[in-house]
């Protein structure tokens, strides 16, 4: 990143295309015991443009998906996550299909309620 920090973006090849796993934060504050990302703690949230840049890997025009589930907890960066999804889905821009975007999360519950209401 521009501040010399690192994030992870992973491409998983499938027979019919691929899945791009996109980070939403530099580091993570959750500390899940199975995850390496949080070992150094939380550093900062990614901006919407950083999320989109990480998620715009060319998958050779095959069917592809974007999973916001790399480094960090996506819902702790809720506003920037939603802004990035809107950028990816913009019909006058990247026009990425809605059903190709997934958010993988371990919480927090109050943000689930925002998603259910469709609010930011």
Coordinates of C-alpha atoms in Angstrom, one line a residue:
X1 CA 0.0 0.0 0.0
X2 CA 1.1 3.6 -0.2
X3 CA 2.1 3.6 3.4
X4 CA 4.4 0.5 2.8
X5 CA 1.9 -1.8 4.5
X6 CA 1.0 -5.2 3.0
X7 CA -2.4 -6.8 2.4
X8 CA -3.3 -10.1 0.9
X9 CA -5.4 -10.8 -2.2
X10 CA -5.8 -14.4 -3.2
X11 CA -7.0 -15.8 -6.5
X12 CA -8.5 -19.3 -6.3
X13 CA -8.8 -20.9 -9.8
X14 CA -11.9 -23.0 -10.5
X15 CA -12.9 -25.0 -13.6
X16 CA -15.5 -22.3 -14.5
X17 CA -13.5 -19.2 -13.5
X18 CA -12.1 -18.0 -10.2
X19 CA -12.6 -16.5 -6.8
X20 CA -10.7 -13.4 -5.7
X21 CA -10.4 -13.0 -1.9
X22 CA -10.0 -9.4 -1.0
X23 CA -8.8 -7.8 2.2
X24 CA -10.6 -4.9 3.9
X25 CA -8.1 -3.9 6.5
X26 CA -4.4 -3.9 7.1
X27 CA -4.1 -6.4 10.0
X28 CA -7.1 -7.4 12.1
X29 CA -8.2 -6.8 15.7
X30 CA -10.4 -10.0 16.0
X31 CA -7.6 -12.5 16.8
X32 CA -9.3 -15.7 15.5
X33 CA -7.0 -18.6 16.6
X34 CA -7.1 -20.1 13.1
X35 CA -6.1 -17.0 11.2
X36 CA -2.6 -15.6 10.6
X37 CA -3.8 -12.1 9.6
X38 CA -4.3 -10.8 13.1
X39 CA -1.0 -11.8 14.6
X40 CA 0.3 -8.2 14.3
X41 CA -3.0 -6.6 15.3
X42 CA -5.0 -4.0 13.5
X43 CA -3.2 -1.2 11.6
X44 CA -5.9 0.6 9.6
X45 CA -9.0 0.2 7.4
X46 CA -8.6 0.1 3.6
X47 CA -10.2 2.9 1.6
X48 CA -12.9 2.0 -1.0
X49 CA -10.4 2.5 -3.8
X50 CA -7.9 0.3 -2.1
X51 CA -10.6 -2.4 -1.8
X52 CA -11.5 -2.1 -5.5
X53 CA -7.9 -2.1 -6.7
X54 CA -7.2 -5.3 -4.7
X55 CA -10.4 -6.9 -6.1
X56 CA -9.9 -6.0 -9.7
X57 CA -7.7 -8.9 -10.7
X58 CA -8.4 -9.9 -14.3
X59 CA -10.0 -13.4 -14.2
X60 CA -9.8 -13.7 -18.0
X61 CA -13.5 -13.0 -18.6
X62 CA -14.6 -16.3 -17.1
X63 CA -17.2 -16.5 -14.4
X64 CA -15.6 -15.0 -11.2
X65 CA -16.5 -14.0 -7.7
X66 CA -15.2 -11.5 -5.2
X67 CA -15.1 -12.5 -1.5
X68 CA -14.4 -9.8 1.0
X69 CA -12.7 -12.2 3.4
X70 CA -8.9 -11.7 3.2
X71 CA -7.1 -9.8 5.9
X72 CA -9.3 -8.0 8.4
X73 CA -12.9 -8.1 9.5
X74 CA -15.0 -6.6 6.7
X75 CA -17.8 -5.3 8.9
X76 CA -15.4 -3.4 11.1
X77 CA -14.8 -1.4 7.9
X78 CA -18.5 -1.2 7.1
X79 CA -18.8 2.2 5.4
X80 CA -15.7 1.7 3.1
X81 CA -16.8 -1.9 2.4
X82 CA -20.3 -0.8 1.2
X83 CA -18.7 2.0 -0.8
X84 CA -16.4 -0.5 -2.5
X85 CA -19.3 -2.8 -3.3
X86 CA -21.2 0.1 -4.9
X87 CA -18.1 1.0 -7.0
X88 CA -17.8 -2.7 -8.2
X89 CA -21.5 -2.9 -9.0
X90 CA -21.9 0.5 -10.7
X91 CA -23.6 -0.1 -14.0
X92 CA -21.7 2.9 -15.5
X93 CA -18.4 1.6 -14.2
X94 CA -17.1 -1.8 -13.4
X95 CA -20.6 -3.4 -13.7
X96 CA -19.7 -6.4 -11.6
X97 CA -22.6 -8.8 -11.0
X98 CA -24.3 -8.5 -7.6
X99 CA -24.5 -12.3 -7.2
X100 CA -20.7 -12.5 -7.6
X101 CA -19.9 -10.6 -4.4
X102 CA -19.8 -12.2 -0.9
X103 CA -18.9 -10.8 2.5
X104 CA -17.5 -13.4 4.9
X105 CA -17.6 -12.2 8.5
X106 CA -17.3 -13.3 12.2
X107 CA -19.3 -10.3 13.4
X108 CA -20.2 -7.7 14.7
X109 CA -23.9 -8.2 15.2
X110 CA -24.9 -4.5 15.0
X111 CA -23.5 -4.3 11.4
X112 CA -25.6 -7.4 10.4
X113 CA -28.6 -5.3 11.4
X114 CA -27.4 -2.4 9.1
X115 CA -27.0 -4.9 6.2
X116 CA -30.5 -6.3 6.8
X117 CA -32.0 -2.8 6.8
X118 CA -29.9 -1.8 3.7
X119 CA -28.5 1.2 5.5
X120 CA -25.1 2.7 5.9

